[in-house]
Amino acid sequence: MSVRAIPIVALLLGWLGSADAAESYWERIQIHGFASQALVYTSDNRWFGDSPDTSFDFTEIGLNASLRLHPRLLFSGQALFRRAGEMSDGDIALDYGLADISLHSSAEGRLGVRLGRIKNPLGLYNETRDVPFTHPGIFLPQVVYFDRVRNLVLSMDGAMLYSELYRPFGNLSLTLGAGKPVLDKNVEWAYLNGDFPGKMKPDGNSWLASLWYTTASERLKLGLSGATLSIEFDPDRRAPLTLDAGGLEFVYWIASAQYNTEQWTLTAEYAREPIQWRGFGYPIPDRDATGEGYYLQGTYRLRPDLELMLRYEEGYADVDDRDGRGLERETGGLLPANAGFSKILTAGLRWDINAHWMLRAEYAYNNGTFILSTRENPPPDDRARYWHLLSVQAAFRF
Amino acid sequence: MLIPQALVGQELIANKDLADKVLSRNEARLFFTLRLQRWGDDQTVKVFVLPDDHPVHREFSKTVLGLFPYQLRRVWDRQLFSGTGQAPIIVSSEQEMLQRVASTPNAIGYVEGVPGDSRVRVLEVR
């Protein structure tokens, strides 16, 4: 901390009132982390590395720290190392880094503000999508939580206002946010089908809203969450051949429902994503499309430490082109029709060996290649429409 | 009607620092999911729990809080790994639980049966 910042912090603490003096800062710091390694095999197509030859290129390591400086003030941050085939080559990124200021907290509800880099509360899983322990399979349902372009709605640098209301009939929570989305190269690959000289960057602010209802016992959970996003392409003018300074407009929203019993959890989510392409010039004409994805998933706990999962999902690049023939035509055959849809049946097993270790195995039967990354399967490579995925994962947490 | 479970049931215990009061089940849930940490105007509650697979933890979650242990774990993990909250402190045994709650200001936890330690009080949940 710079010397100049100290009076500001002192002022802030003055406003917040005095903290419990008996407890040292060290006692208020928590450090946690996780690490996972997967082995991925596919019968065809590349997924998280060179999977037809068995890939080990799916590694995630996270380390986080949080400090409750005061009952009203929490600082937290997480560094994430992620290797995901060609989609992420093992860089370390700031996953989140935020200050959470509580304005009100009681048995009736709470109200607060988060500032900094914040994970977007979209759907049931986005906030902790890289923590294997917090989601139901090795891979999240890809038609809703795309890994080929995960950074689109992963997090934002900005501010969020959160409010919760606790009532005997259940809890209501509403989060509103605005900020700059944290983008990466996969956005260009996913929506422009290539890597053109130049850079994708946010065009103005992203807006986010997330509304949830849960019964008091959390048996039933219903949610509606969404974000808007504008991205502009800043072409490298020195390059002999690139695109015009075009832009992409997205809306991405998810409706979520989950029901929990002691043995069962039933989950369904529906996502829709209207997209506009504008002003890129040849070879990407102006057009509109509406992406769609939905899944139904059941998990069954045989024992507290052993869980079975079964999921069916469908996703489409454009609801007006469900068989993908329009996509094949528009790309001049560079992308086959099967890149326009994915229908996937997944079965998985999770074993929590102890409080620190978890093992997983998963099989998925795929019809279609919508979920694949163009970066990993660059056109005009052949894509197999029907393919199998087999994966095992070991994960550790502390 | 007799409620035999109350005799050997799981009791929510608190450090003597925290004023005695009756908690609603919803309030108890808010404290143990770490959504609510303030007690009265100026005290910050410190939450101690047993491991997820401990029988007393399972019974306390289900019968006192009305939540399955995996649901508690899910809420804690979401807060912990999105930076929006902290995790409860895990102790390894009921003896350690009693010891830590007795010696930590503003601590809450749970044990099976009424503890015979004057530094902790039992709070009624209904």
Short mmCIF file of C-alpha atoms in Angstrom, two decimals:
data_model
loop_
_atom_site.label_atom_id
_atom_site.label_comp_id
_atom_site.label_asym_id
_atom_site.label_seq_id
_atom_site.Cartn_x
_atom_site.Cartn_y
_atom_site.Cartn_z
CA MET A 1 0.00 0.00 0.00
CA SER A 2 1.36 3.39 -0.89
CA VAL A 3 1.84 6.01 1.80
CA ARG A 4 -0.73 8.22 0.11
CA ALA A 5 -3.43 5.56 0.48
CA ILE A 6 -3.12 5.27 4.24
CA PRO A 7 -5.12 8.44 5.16
CA ILE A 8 -7.91 7.26 2.83
CA VAL A 9 -8.06 3.87 4.50
CA ALA A 10 -7.97 5.54 7.91
CA LEU A 11 -10.87 7.78 6.89
CA LEU A 12 -12.81 4.82 5.59
CA LEU A 13 -12.27 2.90 8.80
CA GLY A 14 -13.32 5.98 10.75
CA TRP A 15 -16.61 5.98 8.84
CA LEU A 16 -17.05 2.29 9.37
CA GLY A 17 -16.44 2.54 13.11
CA SER A 18 -13.90 0.60 15.11
CA ALA A 19 -13.33 -3.08 14.50
CA ASP A 20 -13.02 -5.66 17.25
CA ALA A 21 -9.67 -4.70 18.68
CA ALA A 22 -8.99 -8.05 20.34
CA GLU A 23 -8.56 -9.85 17.02
CA SER A 24 -5.42 -9.37 14.98
CA TYR A 25 -5.51 -8.95 11.20
CA TRP A 26 -3.94 -12.36 10.84
CA GLU A 27 -6.94 -13.98 12.45
CA ARG A 28 -9.23 -12.29 9.95
CA ILE A 29 -7.36 -13.48 6.88
CA GLN A 30 -8.45 -16.68 5.18
CA ILE A 31 -6.45 -18.43 2.49
CA HIS A 32 -7.96 -21.19 0.39
CA GLY A 33 -7.22 -22.84 -2.91
CA PHE A 34 -7.80 -25.68 -5.30
CA ALA A 35 -6.03 -27.59 -8.04
CA SER A 36 -7.31 -30.00 -10.64
CA GLN A 37 -5.96 -32.08 -13.47
CA ALA A 38 -8.03 -33.86 -16.08
CA LEU A 39 -7.34 -36.39 -18.75
CA VAL A 40 -9.49 -35.96 -21.84
CA TYR A 41 -10.08 -38.40 -24.66
CA THR A 42 -12.34 -37.87 -27.67
CA SER A 43 -13.06 -40.25 -30.54
CA ASP A 44 -12.86 -37.28 -32.97
CA ASN A 45 -12.44 -33.48 -32.86
CA ARG A 46 -10.18 -31.55 -30.50
CA TRP A 47 -11.51 -30.62 -27.07
CA PHE A 48 -9.21 -29.20 -24.37
CA GLY A 49 -6.12 -30.12 -26.32
CA ASP A 50 -5.18 -32.90 -28.69
CA SER A 51 -7.87 -35.14 -27.22
CA PRO A 52 -8.00 -37.84 -29.94
CA ASP A 53 -4.51 -38.76 -28.68
CA THR A 54 -5.55 -38.22 -25.03
CA SER A 55 -4.94 -34.74 -23.69
CA PHE A 56 -3.61 -33.68 -20.31
CA ASP A 57 -4.10 -30.01 -21.18
CA PHE A 58 -6.82 -29.26 -18.70
CA THR A 59 -5.36 -27.92 -15.48
CA GLU A 60 -6.81 -25.40 -13.08
CA ILE A 61 -5.12 -23.97 -10.01
CA GLY A 62 -6.64 -21.24 -7.90
CA LEU A 63 -5.42 -19.48 -4.80
CA ASN A 64 -7.54 -16.98 -2.94
CA ALA A 65 -7.24 -14.76 0.09
CA SER A 66 -9.83 -12.75 1.93
CA LEU A 67 -9.57 -10.28 4.76
CA ARG A 68 -12.50 -9.14 6.81
CA LEU A 69 -11.06 -5.82 7.82
CA HIS A 70 -14.25 -4.82 9.53
CA PRO A 71 -17.76 -6.28 9.93
CA ARG A 72 -18.78 -4.01 7.06
CA LEU A 73 -15.75 -4.46 4.84
CA LEU A 74 -14.35 -7.55 3.13
CA PHE A 75 -11.43 -7.63 0.70
CA SER A 76 -10.89 -10.71 -1.42
CA GLY A 77 -8.94 -11.84 -4.46
CA GLN A 78 -8.17 -14.98 -6.40
CA ALA A 79 -5.38 -15.81 -8.83
CA LEU A 80 -6.23 -18.46 -11.40
CA PHE A 81 -3.86 -20.53 -13.48
CA ARG A 82 -5.70 -22.21 -16.29
CA ARG A 83 -4.61 -24.50 -19.08
CA ALA A 84 -7.38 -25.54 -21.46
CA GLY A 85 -5.95 -26.88 -24.69
CA GLU A 86 -5.60 -24.18 -27.35
CA MET A 87 -8.22 -22.09 -25.57
CA SER A 88 -5.96 -21.17 -22.66
CA ASP A 89 -2.26 -21.89 -22.61
CA GLY A 90 -1.55 -21.63 -18.91
CA ASP A 91 -1.54 -17.97 -18.07
CA ILE A 92 -2.19 -16.64 -14.60
CA ALA A 93 -5.02 -14.17 -14.34
CA LEU A 94 -6.74 -12.22 -11.62
CA ASP A 95 -9.99 -14.15 -11.40
CA TYR A 96 -11.58 -11.66 -9.04
CA GLY A 97 -10.31 -8.89 -6.78
CA LEU A 98 -12.91 -6.92 -4.92
CA ALA A 99 -14.01 -4.93 -1.94
CA ASP A 100 -17.40 -5.84 -0.50
CA ILE A 101 -18.98 -3.06 1.52
CA SER A 102 -21.99 -4.00 3.60
CA LEU A 103 -24.44 -1.13 3.95
CA HIS A 104 -27.05 -3.03 5.90
CA SER A 105 -27.24 -6.51 7.38
CA SER A 106 -29.90 -7.98 9.64
CA ALA A 107 -32.14 -11.01 9.97
CA GLU A 108 -34.54 -9.27 7.56
CA GLY A 109 -32.07 -8.75 4.76
CA ARG A 110 -28.90 -7.17 3.53
CA LEU A 111 -27.70 -4.54 1.15
CA GLY A 112 -24.21 -3.90 -0.10
CA VAL A 113 -21.86 -2.86 -2.86
CA ARG A 114 -19.01 -4.75 -4.49
CA LEU A 115 -16.26 -2.88 -6.33
CA GLY A 116 -13.43 -4.22 -8.43
CA ARG A 117 -13.18 -7.30 -10.61
CA ILE A 118 -16.32 -9.28 -9.83
CA LYS A 119 -17.51 -12.66 -11.11
CA ASN A 120 -20.86 -12.28 -12.84
CA PRO A 121 -23.73 -13.96 -10.98
CA LEU A 122 -25.17 -15.52 -14.15
CA GLY A 123 -26.97 -18.84 -13.96
CA LEU A 124 -26.29 -21.36 -11.22
CA TYR A 125 -22.61 -21.90 -11.93
CA ASN A 126 -20.85 -18.94 -13.56
CA GLU A 127 -19.52 -17.36 -10.37
CA THR A 128 -17.50 -20.43 -9.42
CA ARG A 129 -17.28 -22.08 -12.84
CA ASP A 130 -13.57 -22.88 -12.53
CA VAL A 131 -13.81 -24.56 -9.15
CA PRO A 132 -14.42 -28.27 -9.86
CA PHE A 133 -15.98 -28.90 -6.45
CA THR A 134 -18.78 -26.44 -7.08
CA HIS A 135 -20.25 -27.86 -10.28
CA PRO A 136 -21.88 -31.14 -11.21
CA GLY A 137 -19.47 -32.55 -13.81
CA ILE A 138 -15.93 -32.22 -15.14
CA PHE A 139 -17.37 -29.97 -17.84
CA LEU A 140 -20.23 -27.58 -17.26
CA PRO A 141 -23.20 -27.91 -19.63
CA GLN A 142 -21.50 -26.37 -22.65
CA VAL A 143 -24.61 -25.16 -24.42
CA VAL A 144 -25.14 -22.67 -21.58
CA TYR A 145 -21.64 -22.20 -20.10
CA PHE A 146 -19.48 -22.16 -23.24
CA ASP A 147 -15.86 -23.00 -22.52
CA ARG A 148 -14.91 -22.07 -26.09
CA VAL A 149 -15.69 -18.46 -25.16
CA ARG A 150 -15.92 -18.43 -21.37
CA ASN A 151 -14.59 -14.91 -20.95
CA LEU A 152 -17.53 -13.27 -22.64
CA VAL A 153 -19.59 -13.08 -19.48
CA LEU A 154 -17.13 -14.42 -16.90
CA SER A 155 -16.50 -11.27 -14.90
CA MET A 156 -16.48 -7.51 -15.09
CA ASP A 157 -14.38 -4.65 -13.81
CA GLY A 158 -16.96 -2.42 -12.25
CA ALA A 159 -19.53 -2.21 -9.50
CA MET A 160 -22.42 -4.33 -8.33
CA LEU A 161 -25.20 -3.51 -5.93
CA TYR A 162 -26.62 -6.52 -4.14
CA SER A 163 -29.70 -6.85 -2.00
CA GLU A 164 -31.27 -9.78 -0.21
CA LEU A 165 -34.58 -10.09 1.55
CA TYR A 166 -35.16 -12.89 4.08
CA ARG A 167 -38.77 -13.82 4.69
CA PRO A 168 -40.48 -16.91 6.15
CA PHE A 169 -41.68 -17.87 2.65
CA GLY A 170 -38.15 -17.67 1.31
CA ASN A 171 -35.29 -15.45 0.25
CA LEU A 172 -35.23 -12.98 -2.61
CA SER A 173 -32.01 -11.60 -3.99
CA LEU A 174 -31.33 -8.98 -6.64
CA THR A 175 -27.94 -7.94 -8.00
CA LEU A 176 -27.42 -5.10 -10.45
CA GLY A 177 -24.06 -4.42 -12.04
CA ALA A 178 -22.18 -2.35 -14.57
CA GLY A 179 -18.62 -2.48 -15.81
CA LYS A 180 -16.15 -3.51 -18.45
CA PRO A 181 -16.20 -7.19 -19.44
CA VAL A 182 -12.89 -9.02 -19.16
CA LEU A 183 -12.32 -10.39 -22.70
CA ASP A 184 -9.77 -12.67 -24.28
CA LYS A 185 -8.75 -13.95 -27.71
CA ASN A 186 -11.40 -16.71 -27.68
CA VAL A 187 -14.12 -14.12 -28.26
CA GLU A 188 -12.64 -13.38 -31.68
CA TRP A 189 -12.33 -17.06 -32.53
CA ALA A 190 -15.86 -17.83 -31.43
CA TYR A 191 -17.66 -15.00 -33.22
CA LEU A 192 -15.36 -14.12 -36.13
CA ASN A 193 -14.14 -17.69 -36.71
CA GLY A 194 -10.53 -16.62 -36.91
CA ASP A 195 -7.74 -14.52 -35.50
CA PHE A 196 -7.56 -11.25 -37.44
CA PRO A 197 -4.87 -8.57 -37.01
CA GLY A 198 -6.31 -6.28 -34.38
CA LYS A 199 -7.98 -6.53 -31.02
CA MET A 200 -11.42 -7.06 -29.53
CA LYS A 201 -12.25 -4.63 -26.75
CA PRO A 202 -15.32 -3.63 -24.74
CA ASP A 203 -17.38 -0.84 -26.28
CA GLY A 204 -18.82 0.97 -23.28
CA ASN A 205 -20.20 -0.72 -20.21
CA SER A 206 -21.80 -4.10 -19.76
CA TRP A 207 -24.99 -4.19 -17.72
CA LEU A 208 -26.07 -7.06 -15.56
CA ALA A 209 -29.13 -8.07 -13.55
CA SER A 210 -29.61 -11.24 -11.52
CA LEU A 211 -32.79 -12.12 -9.64
CA TRP A 212 -33.24 -15.21 -7.45
CA TYR A 213 -35.87 -16.76 -5.27
CA THR A 214 -35.13 -19.66 -2.91
CA THR A 215 -37.42 -21.26 -0.40
CA ALA A 216 -36.16 -20.87 3.17
CA SER A 217 -34.97 -24.49 3.21
CA GLU A 218 -33.31 -23.95 -0.20
CA ARG A 219 -35.24 -26.92 -1.60
CA LEU A 220 -36.36 -24.86 -4.57
CA LYS A 221 -34.25 -22.27 -6.30
CA LEU A 222 -35.45 -20.14 -9.23
CA GLY A 223 -33.43 -17.53 -11.04
CA LEU A 224 -33.39 -15.14 -13.94
CA SER A 225 -30.10 -13.48 -14.83
CA GLY A 226 -28.72 -11.68 -17.83
CA ALA A 227 -26.15 -9.28 -19.19
CA THR A 228 -25.73 -7.00 -22.17
CA LEU A 229 -22.42 -6.63 -23.89
CA SER A 230 -20.92 -4.53 -26.68
CA ILE A 231 -17.58 -5.35 -28.23
CA GLU A 232 -15.68 -3.43 -30.89
CA PHE A 233 -12.94 -4.68 -33.13
CA ASP A 234 -9.93 -2.43 -33.29
CA PRO A 235 -8.14 -3.48 -36.49
CA ASP A 236 -4.39 -3.30 -36.87
CA ARG A 237 -4.12 -0.76 -39.73
CA ARG A 238 -0.59 -1.81 -40.63
CA ALA A 239 -1.72 -5.32 -41.47
CA PRO A 240 -2.26 -5.91 -45.20
CA LEU A 241 -5.50 -7.78 -44.67
CA THR A 242 -7.87 -7.45 -41.77
CA LEU A 243 -11.47 -6.57 -40.94
CA ASP A 244 -13.11 -3.18 -40.68
CA ALA A 245 -13.70 -1.63 -37.27
CA GLY A 246 -16.94 -3.51 -36.70
CA GLY A 247 -18.83 -4.36 -33.57
CA LEU A 248 -20.75 -7.12 -31.83
CA GLU A 249 -23.81 -6.65 -29.64
CA PHE A 250 -24.92 -9.37 -27.26
CA VAL A 251 -27.66 -10.02 -24.82
CA TYR A 252 -27.19 -13.16 -22.78
CA TRP A 253 -29.78 -14.38 -20.32
CA ILE A 254 -30.43 -17.56 -18.38
CA ALA A 255 -33.53 -18.88 -16.64
CA SER A 256 -32.64 -21.37 -13.90
CA ALA A 257 -34.52 -23.86 -11.75
CA GLN A 258 -33.22 -26.33 -9.22
CA TYR A 259 -34.92 -28.69 -6.80
CA ASN A 260 -33.04 -30.38 -3.94
CA THR A 261 -33.86 -33.38 -1.80
CA GLU A 262 -31.55 -35.39 0.41
CA GLN A 263 -30.63 -37.80 -2.40
CA TRP A 264 -31.66 -35.92 -5.54
CA THR A 265 -30.90 -32.62 -7.17
CA LEU A 266 -32.79 -31.78 -10.35
CA THR A 267 -31.52 -28.85 -12.37
CA ALA A 268 -32.70 -27.18 -15.56
CA GLU A 269 -31.46 -24.03 -17.23
CA TYR A 270 -32.42 -22.27 -20.43
CA ALA A 271 -30.13 -19.68 -22.04
CA ARG A 272 -30.70 -17.37 -24.96
CA GLU A 273 -28.18 -15.14 -26.67
CA PRO A 274 -29.22 -12.67 -29.38
CA ILE A 275 -26.13 -11.46 -31.29
CA GLN A 276 -25.61 -8.74 -33.91
CA TRP A 277 -22.61 -8.46 -36.21
CA ARG A 278 -22.14 -4.97 -37.69
CA GLY A 279 -19.60 -3.26 -39.89
CA PHE A 280 -16.82 -5.83 -40.20
CA GLY A 281 -16.92 -5.60 -44.00
CA TYR A 282 -16.06 -8.54 -46.20
CA PRO A 283 -15.86 -11.48 -45.27
CA ILE A 284 -18.18 -11.05 -42.28
CA PRO A 285 -21.44 -9.52 -43.46
CA ASP A 286 -23.84 -7.75 -41.12
CA ARG A 287 -26.20 -10.28 -39.63
CA ASP A 288 -28.28 -11.25 -36.61
CA ALA A 289 -28.51 -14.60 -34.89
CA THR A 290 -29.98 -15.93 -31.67
CA GLY A 291 -28.02 -18.60 -29.84
CA GLU A 292 -29.94 -20.97 -27.59
CA GLY A 293 -29.07 -23.66 -25.08
CA TYR A 294 -30.88 -25.72 -22.48
CA TYR A 295 -30.31 -28.76 -20.34
CA LEU A 296 -31.95 -31.03 -17.82
CA GLN A 297 -29.69 -32.62 -15.24
CA GLY A 298 -30.22 -35.02 -12.39
CA THR A 299 -27.71 -35.85 -9.69
CA TYR A 300 -28.24 -38.70 -7.30
CA ARG A 301 -26.24 -39.14 -4.10
CA LEU A 302 -25.75 -42.85 -3.50
CA ARG A 303 -23.88 -41.91 -0.34
CA PRO A 304 -22.84 -38.48 0.91
CA ASP A 305 -19.48 -38.99 -0.80
CA LEU A 306 -20.68 -40.65 -4.02
CA GLU A 307 -22.76 -38.88 -6.65
CA LEU A 308 -24.11 -39.94 -10.04
CA MET A 309 -24.99 -37.40 -12.70
CA LEU A 310 -27.05 -37.68 -15.87
CA ARG A 311 -27.63 -34.76 -18.23
CA TYR A 312 -29.17 -34.06 -21.59
CA GLU A 313 -28.50 -30.77 -23.34
CA GLU A 314 -29.15 -29.09 -26.66
CA GLY A 315 -27.65 -25.94 -28.07
CA TYR A 316 -27.97 -24.00 -31.31
CA ALA A 317 -25.84 -21.26 -32.87
CA ASP A 318 -29.01 -19.76 -34.31
CA VAL A 319 -32.60 -20.69 -33.51
CA ASP A 320 -33.57 -19.85 -37.12
CA ASP A 321 -30.99 -22.32 -38.42
CA ARG A 322 -31.26 -25.34 -36.17
CA ASP A 323 -29.83 -27.78 -38.71
CA GLY A 324 -26.84 -25.51 -39.37
CA ARG A 325 -27.26 -25.48 -43.16
CA GLY A 326 -27.45 -21.68 -43.21
CA LEU A 327 -24.16 -21.52 -41.31
CA GLU A 328 -22.51 -23.86 -43.82
CA ARG A 329 -23.79 -21.74 -46.69
CA GLU A 330 -22.82 -18.38 -45.14
CA THR A 331 -19.29 -19.53 -44.34
CA GLY A 332 -18.89 -20.95 -47.83
CA GLY A 333 -18.53 -24.43 -46.40
CA LEU A 334 -15.66 -23.49 -44.06
CA LEU A 335 -17.87 -24.53 -41.16
CA PRO A 336 -19.99 -27.65 -41.67
CA ALA A 337 -23.69 -27.73 -40.84
CA ASN A 338 -22.94 -29.75 -37.70
CA ALA A 339 -21.17 -26.68 -36.18
CA GLY A 340 -24.62 -25.12 -35.84
CA PHE A 341 -25.91 -27.46 -33.13
CA SER A 342 -24.96 -29.81 -30.28
CA LYS A 343 -27.08 -32.48 -28.63
CA ILE A 344 -25.24 -34.15 -25.78
CA LEU A 345 -25.99 -36.93 -23.35
CA THR A 346 -23.61 -37.02 -20.37
CA ALA A 347 -23.18 -39.50 -17.53
CA GLY A 348 -20.77 -38.85 -14.67
CA LEU A 349 -19.58 -40.14 -11.33
CA ARG A 350 -18.15 -38.08 -8.46
CA TRP A 351 -16.35 -39.47 -5.47
CA ASP A 352 -15.34 -37.17 -2.61
CA ILE A 353 -12.57 -39.25 -1.08
CA ASN A 354 -12.21 -36.88 1.87
CA ALA A 355 -12.58 -33.19 2.64
CA HIS A 356 -9.64 -32.37 0.33
CA TRP A 357 -9.68 -34.81 -2.57
CA MET A 358 -12.21 -35.59 -5.26
CA LEU A 359 -12.17 -37.96 -8.23
CA ARG A 360 -14.46 -37.80 -11.23
CA ALA A 361 -15.20 -39.74 -14.37
CA GLU A 362 -17.45 -38.67 -17.20
CA TYR A 363 -18.71 -39.89 -20.55
CA ALA A 364 -20.55 -37.81 -23.14
CA TYR A 365 -22.14 -38.77 -26.44
CA ASN A 366 -22.17 -35.82 -28.82
CA ASN A 367 -24.28 -35.16 -31.89
CA GLY A 368 -23.01 -31.92 -33.43
CA THR A 369 -19.99 -29.68 -32.88
CA PHE A 370 -21.49 -26.33 -31.83
CA ILE A 371 -19.67 -26.49 -28.48
CA LEU A 372 -16.22 -26.98 -30.03
CA SER A 373 -13.71 -24.15 -30.19
CA THR A 374 -12.87 -22.92 -33.70
CA ARG A 375 -9.48 -22.08 -32.24
CA GLU A 376 -8.91 -25.78 -31.51
CA ASN A 377 -10.61 -26.96 -34.68
CA PRO A 378 -9.74 -24.22 -37.19
CA PRO A 379 -11.60 -24.30 -40.48
CA PRO A 380 -11.40 -25.96 -42.91
CA ASP A 381 -10.50 -28.94 -40.66
CA ASP A 382 -13.00 -31.76 -40.79
CA ARG A 383 -15.35 -32.05 -37.86
CA ALA A 384 -17.01 -35.34 -37.00
CA ARG A 385 -20.71 -34.87 -36.31
CA TYR A 386 -20.98 -37.84 -33.95
CA TRP A 387 -18.24 -38.15 -31.34
CA HIS A 388 -17.57 -39.54 -27.88
CA LEU A 389 -15.88 -37.87 -24.92
CA LEU A 390 -14.31 -39.67 -22.00
CA SER A 391 -12.66 -37.84 -19.14
CA VAL A 392 -11.32 -38.38 -15.65
CA GLN A 393 -10.31 -35.67 -13.21
CA ALA A 394 -8.58 -35.43 -9.86
CA ALA A 395 -9.10 -32.32 -7.76
CA PHE A 396 -7.70 -31.03 -4.49
CA ARG A 397 -8.87 -28.23 -2.24
CA PHE A 398 -7.88 -26.67 1.03
CA MET B 1 -46.26 -35.20 23.93
CA LEU B 2 -42.72 -36.14 24.78
CA ILE B 3 -39.99 -35.17 22.37
CA PRO B 4 -37.20 -37.58 23.23
CA GLN B 5 -34.89 -36.02 20.62
CA ALA B 6 -34.70 -32.85 22.68
CA LEU B 7 -32.90 -34.74 25.41
CA VAL B 8 -29.99 -35.91 23.25
CA GLY B 9 -30.48 -33.46 20.40
CA GLN B 10 -27.96 -31.14 18.83
CA GLU B 11 -27.71 -27.83 20.62
CA LEU B 12 -26.69 -24.50 19.16
CA ILE B 13 -24.10 -23.09 21.53
CA ALA B 14 -22.67 -19.60 21.84
CA ASN B 15 -19.89 -17.91 23.72
CA LYS B 16 -21.13 -16.13 26.89
CA ASP B 17 -20.27 -12.79 25.18
CA LEU B 18 -23.34 -13.08 23.00
CA ALA B 19 -26.54 -12.09 24.77
CA ASP B 20 -29.05 -14.86 25.33
CA LYS B 21 -31.89 -14.93 22.84
CA VAL B 22 -34.22 -17.29 21.06
CA LEU B 23 -33.33 -17.73 17.42
CA SER B 24 -35.80 -18.53 14.69
CA ARG B 25 -34.81 -21.36 12.37
CA ASN B 26 -34.34 -18.77 9.62
CA GLU B 27 -31.97 -16.74 11.79
CA ALA B 28 -29.97 -19.85 12.68
CA ARG B 29 -29.71 -20.65 8.96
CA LEU B 30 -28.54 -17.12 8.18
CA PHE B 31 -25.76 -17.38 10.77
CA PHE B 32 -24.58 -20.82 9.67
CA THR B 33 -24.70 -19.95 5.97
CA LEU B 34 -22.66 -16.85 6.93
CA ARG B 35 -25.14 -14.51 5.30
CA LEU B 36 -25.68 -12.78 8.62
CA GLN B 37 -22.69 -12.10 10.83
CA ARG B 38 -23.87 -9.29 13.01
CA TRP B 39 -25.28 -9.95 16.46
CA GLY B 40 -27.05 -6.93 17.82
CA ASP B 41 -25.42 -3.67 16.79
CA ASP B 42 -21.74 -4.18 17.13
CA GLN B 43 -20.76 -7.83 17.56
CA THR B 44 -19.49 -9.99 14.70
CA VAL B 45 -20.28 -13.66 15.03
CA LYS B 46 -17.58 -16.26 14.43
CA VAL B 47 -18.95 -19.56 13.17
CA PHE B 48 -17.43 -22.94 14.04
CA VAL B 49 -18.54 -26.15 12.33
CA LEU B 50 -17.61 -29.84 12.38
CA PRO B 51 -16.46 -31.59 9.17
CA ASP B 52 -19.14 -32.27 6.53
CA ASP B 53 -19.16 -36.00 7.25
CA HIS B 54 -19.31 -35.74 11.05
CA PRO B 55 -22.54 -37.34 12.38
CA VAL B 56 -23.27 -34.40 14.68
CA HIS B 57 -22.84 -31.96 11.77
CA ARG B 58 -25.24 -33.98 9.63
CA GLU B 59 -27.87 -34.12 12.36
CA PHE B 60 -27.50 -30.47 13.29
CA SER B 61 -27.84 -29.41 9.64
CA LYS B 62 -30.89 -31.52 9.05
CA THR B 63 -32.85 -31.25 12.29
CA VAL B 64 -31.91 -27.81 13.60
CA LEU B 65 -31.24 -25.86 10.39
CA GLY B 66 -33.43 -27.90 8.06
CA LEU B 67 -30.68 -28.03 5.43
CA PHE B 68 -28.80 -30.99 4.00
CA PRO B 69 -25.04 -30.86 4.59
CA TYR B 70 -24.37 -30.66 0.84
CA GLN B 71 -26.53 -27.51 0.66
CA LEU B 72 -24.49 -25.83 3.38
CA ARG B 73 -21.30 -26.80 1.59
CA ARG B 74 -22.65 -25.36 -1.66
CA VAL B 75 -23.50 -22.00 -0.08
CA TRP B 76 -20.12 -21.74 1.67
CA ASP B 77 -18.18 -22.67 -1.47
CA ARG B 78 -20.05 -20.22 -3.63
CA GLN B 79 -19.25 -17.37 -1.24
CA LEU B 80 -15.70 -18.49 -0.62
CA PHE B 81 -14.70 -19.05 -4.26
CA SER B 82 -16.39 -15.93 -5.64
CA GLY B 83 -14.85 -13.68 -3.01
CA THR B 84 -18.23 -12.59 -1.68
CA GLY B 85 -17.80 -14.13 1.75
CA GLN B 86 -15.56 -16.18 4.01
CA ALA B 87 -15.74 -19.81 5.12
CA PRO B 88 -16.70 -21.06 8.59
CA ILE B 89 -13.91 -22.38 10.80
CA ILE B 90 -13.79 -26.17 10.81
CA VAL B 91 -12.93 -28.00 14.02
CA SER B 92 -12.21 -31.70 14.13
CA SER B 93 -14.18 -32.90 17.16
CA GLU B 94 -16.95 -31.98 19.57
CA GLN B 95 -14.35 -31.46 22.33
CA GLU B 96 -12.51 -28.96 20.15
CA MET B 97 -15.81 -27.31 19.21
CA LEU B 98 -16.70 -26.75 22.85
CA GLN B 99 -13.21 -25.56 23.67
CA ARG B 100 -13.08 -23.05 20.75
CA VAL B 101 -16.57 -21.68 21.29
CA ALA B 102 -15.85 -21.28 25.01
CA SER B 103 -12.60 -19.42 24.42
CA THR B 104 -13.46 -17.32 21.31
CA PRO B 105 -15.41 -14.08 21.76
CA ASN B 106 -18.69 -14.01 19.80
CA ALA B 107 -18.35 -17.63 18.70
CA ILE B 108 -21.24 -19.90 17.82
CA GLY B 109 -21.26 -23.64 17.12
CA TYR B 110 -23.11 -26.78 18.10
CA VAL B 111 -22.67 -29.97 20.09
CA GLU B 112 -24.76 -32.99 20.95
CA GLY B 113 -26.42 -32.71 24.35
CA VAL B 114 -26.28 -29.81 26.78
CA PRO B 115 -22.65 -28.88 27.48
CA GLY B 116 -21.54 -28.51 31.10
CA ASP B 117 -19.26 -25.54 30.42
CA SER B 118 -20.20 -22.25 32.08
CA ARG B 119 -18.41 -20.24 29.35
CA VAL B 120 -20.95 -21.23 26.72
CA ARG B 121 -24.69 -20.88 26.63
CA VAL B 122 -27.25 -22.95 24.80
CA LEU B 123 -29.51 -20.99 22.48
CA GLU B 124 -32.99 -22.15 21.71
CA VAL B 125 -33.90 -22.45 18.03
CA ARG B 126 -37.55 -22.61 17.04
#
